[in-house]
Amino acid sequence: MGTVREMLPGDIDAVMRIWLEANLSAHSFVPEEYWRSNLESVREAIASAEVYVADSGGRVLGFIGLDGGYIAGIFVSPESRGRGVGRQLLERAKARHARLELQVYAENPRARRFYEREGFSVLSEGADSGTGRAELVMAWARGEGDNDGNRAERQ
């Protein structure tokens, strides 16, 4: 797996590559052009966000972007999925924040299962304003949804 550290300026190209690859593979129900057209705005947002990367020997395996207690996203490179990288990134966020909230597409059951295993629960359902696709608002609070009994499961 590696270590989790704060993102450095030199990580931005790897982070953006992972962001695009992960969105294209996990969200095939959203047109590819949507993701490509948002690359620059996401690059700018990442520059001012709280971002941690999973690093193995200087290679970025994934990252988590936070805006306070809001998880803007967890993105893991395709070759690193299912190896605990997402959990490792989420654990960093849980250590820094007593409550976390996020939005996940309803059509992404793998992500929803991951967050449920990690103690998140659905607060509400709605639609993403950018894509019009159904999404779920999920939240976790320290002490209320800790799900340490499922540590053997992998995302």
Short mmCIF file of N, CA and C in Angstrom, two decimals:
data_model
loop_
_atom_site.label_atom_id
_atom_site.label_comp_id
_atom_site.label_asym_id
_atom_site.label_seq_id
_atom_site.Cartn_x
_atom_site.Cartn_y
_atom_site.Cartn_z
N MET A 1 0.81 -1.19 0.00
CA MET A 1 0.00 0.00 0.00
C MET A 1 0.86 1.25 0.00
N GLY A 2 1.58 1.51 1.02
CA GLY A 2 2.37 2.73 1.09
C GLY A 2 1.94 3.60 2.24
N THR A 3 2.23 4.89 2.12
CA THR A 3 1.90 5.85 3.16
C THR A 3 0.93 6.90 2.63
N VAL A 4 0.24 7.55 3.55
CA VAL A 4 -0.64 8.65 3.19
C VAL A 4 0.04 9.93 3.66
N ARG A 5 0.12 10.89 2.76
CA ARG A 5 0.76 12.18 3.07
C ARG A 5 -0.01 13.30 2.40
N GLU A 6 0.31 14.52 2.79
CA GLU A 6 -0.30 15.67 2.13
C GLU A 6 0.18 15.73 0.69
N MET A 7 -0.71 16.17 -0.19
CA MET A 7 -0.35 16.31 -1.59
C MET A 7 0.70 17.42 -1.74
N LEU A 8 1.66 17.17 -2.60
CA LEU A 8 2.69 18.15 -2.93
C LEU A 8 2.39 18.72 -4.31
N PRO A 9 2.86 19.93 -4.62
CA PRO A 9 2.60 20.51 -5.94
C PRO A 9 2.99 19.59 -7.10
N GLY A 10 4.05 18.82 -6.94
CA GLY A 10 4.49 17.91 -7.99
C GLY A 10 3.59 16.71 -8.22
N ASP A 11 2.61 16.52 -7.35
CA ASP A 11 1.69 15.38 -7.46
C ASP A 11 0.50 15.67 -8.38
N ILE A 12 0.30 16.92 -8.76
CA ILE A 12 -0.94 17.31 -9.42
C ILE A 12 -1.21 16.56 -10.72
N ASP A 13 -0.19 16.32 -11.53
CA ASP A 13 -0.43 15.60 -12.79
C ASP A 13 -0.89 14.17 -12.54
N ALA A 14 -0.26 13.48 -11.58
CA ALA A 14 -0.67 12.11 -11.24
C ALA A 14 -2.08 12.11 -10.65
N VAL A 15 -2.37 13.08 -9.80
CA VAL A 15 -3.69 13.18 -9.18
C VAL A 15 -4.76 13.39 -10.25
N MET A 16 -4.49 14.27 -11.19
CA MET A 16 -5.48 14.54 -12.25
C MET A 16 -5.67 13.34 -13.17
N ARG A 17 -4.60 12.61 -13.45
CA ARG A 17 -4.71 11.40 -14.27
C ARG A 17 -5.59 10.38 -13.56
N ILE A 18 -5.36 10.19 -12.26
CA ILE A 18 -6.16 9.25 -11.48
C ILE A 18 -7.61 9.72 -11.42
N TRP A 19 -7.83 11.02 -11.23
CA TRP A 19 -9.20 11.55 -11.18
C TRP A 19 -9.96 11.22 -12.46
N LEU A 20 -9.32 11.46 -13.59
CA LEU A 20 -10.00 11.21 -14.86
C LEU A 20 -10.21 9.72 -15.09
N GLU A 21 -9.18 8.90 -14.90
CA GLU A 21 -9.31 7.45 -15.10
C GLU A 21 -10.39 6.85 -14.20
N ALA A 22 -10.39 7.26 -12.94
CA ALA A 22 -11.35 6.70 -11.98
C ALA A 22 -12.78 7.10 -12.35
N ASN A 23 -12.98 8.35 -12.72
CA ASN A 23 -14.32 8.78 -13.10
C ASN A 23 -14.80 8.10 -14.37
N LEU A 24 -13.94 7.95 -15.34
CA LEU A 24 -14.34 7.29 -16.59
C LEU A 24 -14.70 5.83 -16.35
N SER A 25 -13.94 5.15 -15.50
CA SER A 25 -14.21 3.72 -15.29
C SER A 25 -15.38 3.47 -14.34
N ALA A 26 -15.56 4.32 -13.32
CA ALA A 26 -16.61 4.08 -12.34
C ALA A 26 -17.95 4.68 -12.74
N HIS A 27 -17.93 5.64 -13.66
CA HIS A 27 -19.15 6.36 -14.00
C HIS A 27 -19.42 6.31 -15.50
N SER A 28 -19.50 5.12 -16.03
CA SER A 28 -19.75 4.96 -17.47
C SER A 28 -21.12 5.50 -17.87
N PHE A 29 -21.99 5.72 -16.92
CA PHE A 29 -23.32 6.25 -17.18
C PHE A 29 -23.32 7.77 -17.39
N VAL A 30 -22.16 8.41 -17.17
CA VAL A 30 -22.01 9.84 -17.40
C VAL A 30 -21.16 10.00 -18.66
N PRO A 31 -21.56 10.85 -19.60
CA PRO A 31 -20.76 11.02 -20.83
C PRO A 31 -19.31 11.42 -20.54
N GLU A 32 -18.38 10.81 -21.26
CA GLU A 32 -16.95 11.06 -21.07
C GLU A 32 -16.63 12.55 -21.17
N GLU A 33 -17.29 13.25 -22.07
CA GLU A 33 -17.02 14.68 -22.26
C GLU A 33 -17.28 15.49 -21.00
N TYR A 34 -18.22 15.06 -20.17
CA TYR A 34 -18.49 15.76 -18.91
C TYR A 34 -17.22 15.81 -18.06
N TRP A 35 -16.56 14.65 -17.92
CA TRP A 35 -15.35 14.58 -17.09
C TRP A 35 -14.22 15.39 -17.72
N ARG A 36 -14.03 15.22 -19.01
CA ARG A 36 -12.94 15.94 -19.68
C ARG A 36 -13.15 17.45 -19.62
N SER A 37 -14.39 17.91 -19.74
CA SER A 37 -14.66 19.34 -19.72
C SER A 37 -14.48 19.95 -18.33
N ASN A 38 -14.42 19.11 -17.30
CA ASN A 38 -14.25 19.61 -15.93
C ASN A 38 -12.81 19.50 -15.42
N LEU A 39 -11.90 19.03 -16.24
CA LEU A 39 -10.51 18.83 -15.79
C LEU A 39 -9.90 20.09 -15.20
N GLU A 40 -9.99 21.20 -15.89
CA GLU A 40 -9.32 22.42 -15.41
C GLU A 40 -9.96 22.97 -14.14
N SER A 41 -11.29 22.94 -14.04
CA SER A 41 -11.92 23.45 -12.82
C SER A 41 -11.59 22.55 -11.63
N VAL A 42 -11.50 21.25 -11.86
CA VAL A 42 -11.12 20.33 -10.78
C VAL A 42 -9.66 20.57 -10.38
N ARG A 43 -8.79 20.78 -11.35
CA ARG A 43 -7.37 21.07 -11.05
C ARG A 43 -7.27 22.30 -10.15
N GLU A 44 -8.04 23.33 -10.45
CA GLU A 44 -8.04 24.55 -9.63
C GLU A 44 -8.59 24.29 -8.25
N ALA A 45 -9.67 23.52 -8.16
CA ALA A 45 -10.28 23.21 -6.87
C ALA A 45 -9.33 22.40 -5.99
N ILE A 46 -8.64 21.46 -6.60
CA ILE A 46 -7.70 20.61 -5.85
C ILE A 46 -6.57 21.45 -5.25
N ALA A 47 -6.16 22.47 -5.97
CA ALA A 47 -5.07 23.32 -5.49
C ALA A 47 -5.40 24.01 -4.18
N SER A 48 -6.70 24.24 -3.91
CA SER A 48 -7.07 24.93 -2.68
C SER A 48 -7.76 24.01 -1.66
N ALA A 49 -7.83 22.74 -1.95
CA ALA A 49 -8.50 21.79 -1.06
C ALA A 49 -7.50 21.11 -0.13
N GLU A 50 -8.05 20.41 0.86
CA GLU A 50 -7.26 19.56 1.74
C GLU A 50 -7.15 18.21 1.01
N VAL A 51 -5.96 17.88 0.51
CA VAL A 51 -5.79 16.68 -0.30
C VAL A 51 -4.66 15.83 0.27
N TYR A 52 -4.95 14.54 0.40
CA TYR A 52 -3.95 13.57 0.84
C TYR A 52 -3.79 12.53 -0.25
N VAL A 53 -2.57 12.08 -0.44
CA VAL A 53 -2.30 11.06 -1.44
C VAL A 53 -1.77 9.81 -0.76
N ALA A 54 -2.08 8.67 -1.35
CA ALA A 54 -1.47 7.41 -0.96
C ALA A 54 -0.25 7.26 -1.87
N ASP A 55 0.90 7.13 -1.27
CA ASP A 55 2.17 7.14 -1.99
C ASP A 55 2.91 5.83 -1.72
N SER A 56 3.40 5.23 -2.77
CA SER A 56 4.23 4.03 -2.62
C SER A 56 5.50 4.24 -3.45
N GLY A 57 6.60 4.48 -2.76
CA GLY A 57 7.87 4.68 -3.45
C GLY A 57 7.87 5.88 -4.39
N GLY A 58 7.16 6.94 -4.02
CA GLY A 58 7.10 8.13 -4.85
C GLY A 58 6.03 8.09 -5.93
N ARG A 59 5.28 7.02 -5.99
CA ARG A 59 4.21 6.87 -6.98
C ARG A 59 2.87 7.07 -6.30
N VAL A 60 2.04 7.96 -6.83
CA VAL A 60 0.72 8.23 -6.27
C VAL A 60 -0.23 7.11 -6.69
N LEU A 61 -0.82 6.45 -5.70
CA LEU A 61 -1.76 5.35 -5.94
C LEU A 61 -3.21 5.81 -5.90
N GLY A 62 -3.45 6.91 -5.20
CA GLY A 62 -4.80 7.43 -5.06
C GLY A 62 -4.77 8.68 -4.22
N PHE A 63 -5.94 9.31 -4.09
CA PHE A 63 -6.02 10.52 -3.27
C PHE A 63 -7.43 10.73 -2.75
N ILE A 64 -7.53 11.56 -1.71
CA ILE A 64 -8.80 11.98 -1.15
C ILE A 64 -8.78 13.50 -1.09
N GLY A 65 -9.88 14.10 -1.52
CA GLY A 65 -10.03 15.54 -1.46
C GLY A 65 -11.10 15.92 -0.47
N LEU A 66 -10.78 16.85 0.42
CA LEU A 66 -11.70 17.26 1.47
C LEU A 66 -11.91 18.77 1.46
N ASP A 67 -13.11 19.17 1.81
CA ASP A 67 -13.42 20.56 2.04
C ASP A 67 -14.07 20.58 3.41
N GLY A 68 -13.26 20.78 4.45
CA GLY A 68 -13.74 20.60 5.81
C GLY A 68 -14.11 19.14 6.00
N GLY A 69 -15.32 18.88 6.49
CA GLY A 69 -15.77 17.50 6.68
C GLY A 69 -16.49 16.91 5.47
N TYR A 70 -16.40 17.60 4.34
CA TYR A 70 -17.03 17.08 3.12
C TYR A 70 -15.98 16.39 2.26
N ILE A 71 -16.23 15.13 1.91
CA ILE A 71 -15.33 14.39 1.03
C ILE A 71 -15.75 14.66 -0.40
N ALA A 72 -14.93 15.43 -1.11
CA ALA A 72 -15.22 15.72 -2.51
C ALA A 72 -15.00 14.47 -3.36
N GLY A 73 -14.16 13.57 -2.90
CA GLY A 73 -13.97 12.32 -3.60
C GLY A 73 -12.76 11.54 -3.11
N ILE A 74 -12.85 10.24 -3.27
CA ILE A 74 -11.72 9.33 -3.08
C ILE A 74 -11.51 8.68 -4.44
N PHE A 75 -10.30 8.78 -4.95
CA PHE A 75 -9.99 8.25 -6.27
C PHE A 75 -8.74 7.39 -6.17
N VAL A 76 -8.83 6.18 -6.70
CA VAL A 76 -7.73 5.23 -6.64
C VAL A 76 -7.42 4.78 -8.06
N SER A 77 -6.13 4.68 -8.38
CA SER A 77 -5.74 4.25 -9.72
C SER A 77 -6.28 2.84 -9.98
N PRO A 78 -6.64 2.56 -11.21
CA PRO A 78 -7.24 1.25 -11.52
C PRO A 78 -6.40 0.06 -11.03
N GLU A 79 -5.09 0.14 -11.17
CA GLU A 79 -4.25 -0.99 -10.77
C GLU A 79 -4.10 -1.12 -9.26
N SER A 80 -4.54 -0.12 -8.50
CA SER A 80 -4.42 -0.16 -7.04
C SER A 80 -5.75 -0.43 -6.34
N ARG A 81 -6.83 -0.56 -7.09
CA ARG A 81 -8.14 -0.79 -6.48
C ARG A 81 -8.21 -2.17 -5.85
N GLY A 82 -8.99 -2.24 -4.77
CA GLY A 82 -9.17 -3.52 -4.08
C GLY A 82 -8.00 -3.91 -3.20
N ARG A 83 -7.09 -2.96 -2.93
CA ARG A 83 -5.90 -3.26 -2.13
C ARG A 83 -5.84 -2.46 -0.84
N GLY A 84 -6.96 -1.83 -0.47
CA GLY A 84 -7.02 -1.09 0.78
C GLY A 84 -6.57 0.36 0.70
N VAL A 85 -6.26 0.85 -0.50
CA VAL A 85 -5.81 2.24 -0.65
C VAL A 85 -6.93 3.20 -0.27
N GLY A 86 -8.13 2.97 -0.76
CA GLY A 86 -9.26 3.83 -0.43
C GLY A 86 -9.53 3.87 1.06
N ARG A 87 -9.46 2.73 1.71
CA ARG A 87 -9.66 2.65 3.16
C ARG A 87 -8.58 3.44 3.89
N GLN A 88 -7.36 3.30 3.44
CA GLN A 88 -6.24 4.01 4.06
C GLN A 88 -6.45 5.53 3.95
N LEU A 89 -6.88 6.00 2.81
CA LEU A 89 -7.16 7.42 2.62
C LEU A 89 -8.32 7.87 3.50
N LEU A 90 -9.37 7.07 3.56
CA LEU A 90 -10.53 7.40 4.38
C LEU A 90 -10.16 7.43 5.86
N GLU A 91 -9.30 6.54 6.29
CA GLU A 91 -8.87 6.53 7.69
C GLU A 91 -8.17 7.83 8.05
N ARG A 92 -7.39 8.40 7.12
CA ARG A 92 -6.75 9.69 7.37
C ARG A 92 -7.81 10.77 7.59
N ALA A 93 -8.84 10.77 6.75
CA ALA A 93 -9.92 11.76 6.88
C ALA A 93 -10.67 11.57 8.20
N LYS A 94 -10.94 10.32 8.58
CA LYS A 94 -11.64 10.04 9.83
C LYS A 94 -10.82 10.47 11.03
N ALA A 95 -9.51 10.38 10.94
CA ALA A 95 -8.64 10.79 12.04
C ALA A 95 -8.66 12.32 12.21
N ARG A 96 -8.91 13.03 11.14
CA ARG A 96 -8.86 14.50 11.17
C ARG A 96 -10.23 15.16 11.39
N HIS A 97 -11.30 14.43 11.14
CA HIS A 97 -12.64 15.00 11.22
C HIS A 97 -13.56 14.08 12.01
N ALA A 98 -14.38 14.65 12.90
CA ALA A 98 -15.31 13.85 13.71
C ALA A 98 -16.56 13.46 12.93
N ARG A 99 -16.83 14.19 11.84
CA ARG A 99 -17.99 13.90 11.00
C ARG A 99 -17.59 14.11 9.55
N LEU A 100 -18.00 13.19 8.70
CA LEU A 100 -17.72 13.28 7.27
C LEU A 100 -19.01 13.08 6.49
N GLU A 101 -19.12 13.79 5.39
CA GLU A 101 -20.27 13.67 4.51
C GLU A 101 -19.78 13.62 3.07
N LEU A 102 -20.54 12.97 2.22
CA LEU A 102 -20.16 12.86 0.81
C LEU A 102 -21.38 12.60 -0.03
N GLN A 103 -21.21 12.68 -1.33
CA GLN A 103 -22.26 12.33 -2.28
C GLN A 103 -21.70 11.23 -3.18
N VAL A 104 -22.53 10.25 -3.47
CA VAL A 104 -22.12 9.15 -4.33
C VAL A 104 -23.26 8.86 -5.30
N TYR A 105 -22.90 8.57 -6.54
CA TYR A 105 -23.93 8.25 -7.53
C TYR A 105 -24.62 6.95 -7.13
N ALA A 106 -25.94 6.96 -7.23
CA ALA A 106 -26.73 5.76 -6.92
C ALA A 106 -26.35 4.62 -7.87
N GLU A 107 -25.89 4.97 -9.07
CA GLU A 107 -25.51 3.96 -10.07
C GLU A 107 -24.09 3.43 -9.88
N ASN A 108 -23.48 3.73 -8.75
CA ASN A 108 -22.13 3.26 -8.44
C ASN A 108 -22.20 2.37 -7.19
N PRO A 109 -22.74 1.15 -7.32
CA PRO A 109 -22.93 0.30 -6.15
C PRO A 109 -21.63 -0.09 -5.45
N ARG A 110 -20.54 -0.19 -6.18
CA ARG A 110 -19.26 -0.54 -5.55
C ARG A 110 -18.87 0.54 -4.53
N ALA A 111 -19.00 1.80 -4.91
CA ALA A 111 -18.65 2.89 -4.00
C ALA A 111 -19.61 2.91 -2.80
N ARG A 112 -20.89 2.73 -3.08
CA ARG A 112 -21.86 2.74 -1.97
C ARG A 112 -21.54 1.63 -0.97
N ARG A 113 -21.25 0.43 -1.45
CA ARG A 113 -20.91 -0.69 -0.54
C ARG A 113 -19.66 -0.36 0.27
N PHE A 114 -18.66 0.24 -0.38
CA PHE A 114 -17.43 0.61 0.31
C PHE A 114 -17.75 1.56 1.47
N TYR A 115 -18.51 2.60 1.19
CA TYR A 115 -18.81 3.57 2.24
C TYR A 115 -19.68 2.96 3.34
N GLU A 116 -20.61 2.10 2.98
CA GLU A 116 -21.43 1.44 4.00
C GLU A 116 -20.56 0.56 4.90
N ARG A 117 -19.61 -0.18 4.32
CA ARG A 117 -18.68 -0.99 5.12
C ARG A 117 -17.86 -0.13 6.06
N GLU A 118 -17.62 1.11 5.65
CA GLU A 118 -16.81 2.02 6.45
C GLU A 118 -17.63 2.85 7.43
N GLY A 119 -18.92 2.48 7.61
CA GLY A 119 -19.73 3.10 8.63
C GLY A 119 -20.58 4.27 8.17
N PHE A 120 -20.62 4.56 6.90
CA PHE A 120 -21.45 5.65 6.38
C PHE A 120 -22.89 5.15 6.21
N SER A 121 -23.83 6.06 6.37
CA SER A 121 -25.22 5.72 6.12
C SER A 121 -25.85 6.80 5.24
N VAL A 122 -26.89 6.41 4.53
CA VAL A 122 -27.57 7.32 3.60
C VAL A 122 -28.42 8.29 4.40
N LEU A 123 -28.23 9.59 4.13
CA LEU A 123 -29.03 10.63 4.74
C LEU A 123 -30.19 11.05 3.85
N SER A 124 -29.90 11.14 2.54
CA SER A 124 -30.93 11.58 1.61
C SER A 124 -30.57 11.17 0.20
N GLU A 125 -31.54 11.30 -0.68
CA GLU A 125 -31.34 11.03 -2.10
C GLU A 125 -31.72 12.27 -2.88
N GLY A 126 -31.05 12.47 -4.01
CA GLY A 126 -31.34 13.62 -4.84
C GLY A 126 -30.76 13.41 -6.22
N ALA A 127 -30.47 14.51 -6.89
CA ALA A 127 -29.88 14.44 -8.23
C ALA A 127 -28.68 15.37 -8.28
N ASP A 128 -27.63 14.93 -8.93
CA ASP A 128 -26.43 15.74 -9.12
C ASP A 128 -26.77 16.87 -10.08
N SER A 129 -26.48 18.10 -9.70
CA SER A 129 -26.84 19.25 -10.53
C SER A 129 -26.06 19.30 -11.84
N GLY A 130 -24.86 18.72 -11.87
CA GLY A 130 -24.05 18.75 -13.08
C GLY A 130 -24.43 17.71 -14.11
N THR A 131 -24.87 16.54 -13.63
CA THR A 131 -25.15 15.44 -14.56
C THR A 131 -26.62 15.05 -14.61
N GLY A 132 -27.38 15.45 -13.59
CA GLY A 132 -28.77 15.05 -13.50
C GLY A 132 -28.96 13.63 -13.00
N ARG A 133 -27.88 12.93 -12.70
CA ARG A 133 -27.96 11.53 -12.25
C ARG A 133 -28.30 11.46 -10.76
N ALA A 134 -28.99 10.38 -10.39
CA ALA A 134 -29.38 10.18 -8.99
C ALA A 134 -28.13 10.01 -8.13
N GLU A 135 -28.16 10.65 -6.97
CA GLU A 135 -27.05 10.52 -6.04
C GLU A 135 -27.56 10.42 -4.62
N LEU A 136 -26.73 9.86 -3.78
CA LEU A 136 -27.04 9.67 -2.37
C LEU A 136 -26.11 10.55 -1.54
N VAL A 137 -26.65 11.19 -0.51
CA VAL A 137 -25.83 11.90 0.46
C VAL A 137 -25.62 10.91 1.60
N MET A 138 -24.36 10.66 1.94
CA MET A 138 -24.01 9.71 2.98
C MET A 138 -23.17 10.42 4.03
N ALA A 139 -23.26 9.94 5.28
CA ALA A 139 -22.50 10.58 6.36
C ALA A 139 -21.97 9.53 7.33
N TRP A 140 -20.89 9.91 7.99
CA TRP A 140 -20.25 9.12 9.04
C TRP A 140 -19.94 10.07 10.18
N ALA A 141 -20.11 9.61 11.42
CA ALA A 141 -19.71 10.39 12.59
C ALA A 141 -18.95 9.47 13.54
N ARG A 142 -17.85 9.97 14.06
CA ARG A 142 -17.03 9.19 14.98
C ARG A 142 -17.89 8.69 16.13
N GLY A 143 -17.80 7.39 16.40
CA GLY A 143 -18.53 6.79 17.50
C GLY A 143 -19.93 6.34 17.14
N GLU A 144 -20.48 6.84 16.03
CA GLU A 144 -21.84 6.47 15.63
C GLU A 144 -21.85 5.39 14.56
N GLY A 145 -20.83 5.36 13.71
CA GLY A 145 -20.87 4.41 12.61
C GLY A 145 -19.57 3.68 12.41
N ASP A 146 -18.71 3.69 13.42
CA ASP A 146 -17.44 2.99 13.26
C ASP A 146 -17.72 1.53 12.98
N ASN A 147 -17.13 1.01 11.94
CA ASN A 147 -17.44 -0.33 11.47
C ASN A 147 -16.17 -1.16 11.44
N ASP A 148 -15.50 -1.23 12.59
CA ASP A 148 -14.23 -1.94 12.64
C ASP A 148 -14.37 -3.45 12.50
N GLY A 149 -15.57 -3.98 12.60
CA GLY A 149 -15.76 -5.41 12.50
C GLY A 149 -15.57 -5.95 11.10
N ASN A 150 -15.52 -5.08 10.10
CA ASN A 150 -15.41 -5.54 8.73
C ASN A 150 -14.03 -5.26 8.13
N ARG A 151 -13.02 -5.17 8.92
CA ARG A 151 -11.69 -4.84 8.44
C ARG A 151 -11.14 -5.84 7.43
N ALA A 152 -11.61 -7.08 7.44
CA ALA A 152 -11.09 -8.06 6.50
C ALA A 152 -11.59 -7.80 5.08
N GLU A 153 -12.70 -7.10 4.96
CA GLU A 153 -13.24 -6.81 3.62
C GLU A 153 -12.39 -5.76 2.95
N ARG A 154 -12.30 -5.85 1.67
CA ARG A 154 -11.54 -4.87 0.89
C ARG A 154 -12.46 -4.20 -0.09
N GLN A 155 -12.16 -2.96 -0.40
CA GLN A 155 -13.00 -2.22 -1.36
C GLN A 155 -12.85 -2.86 -2.65
#
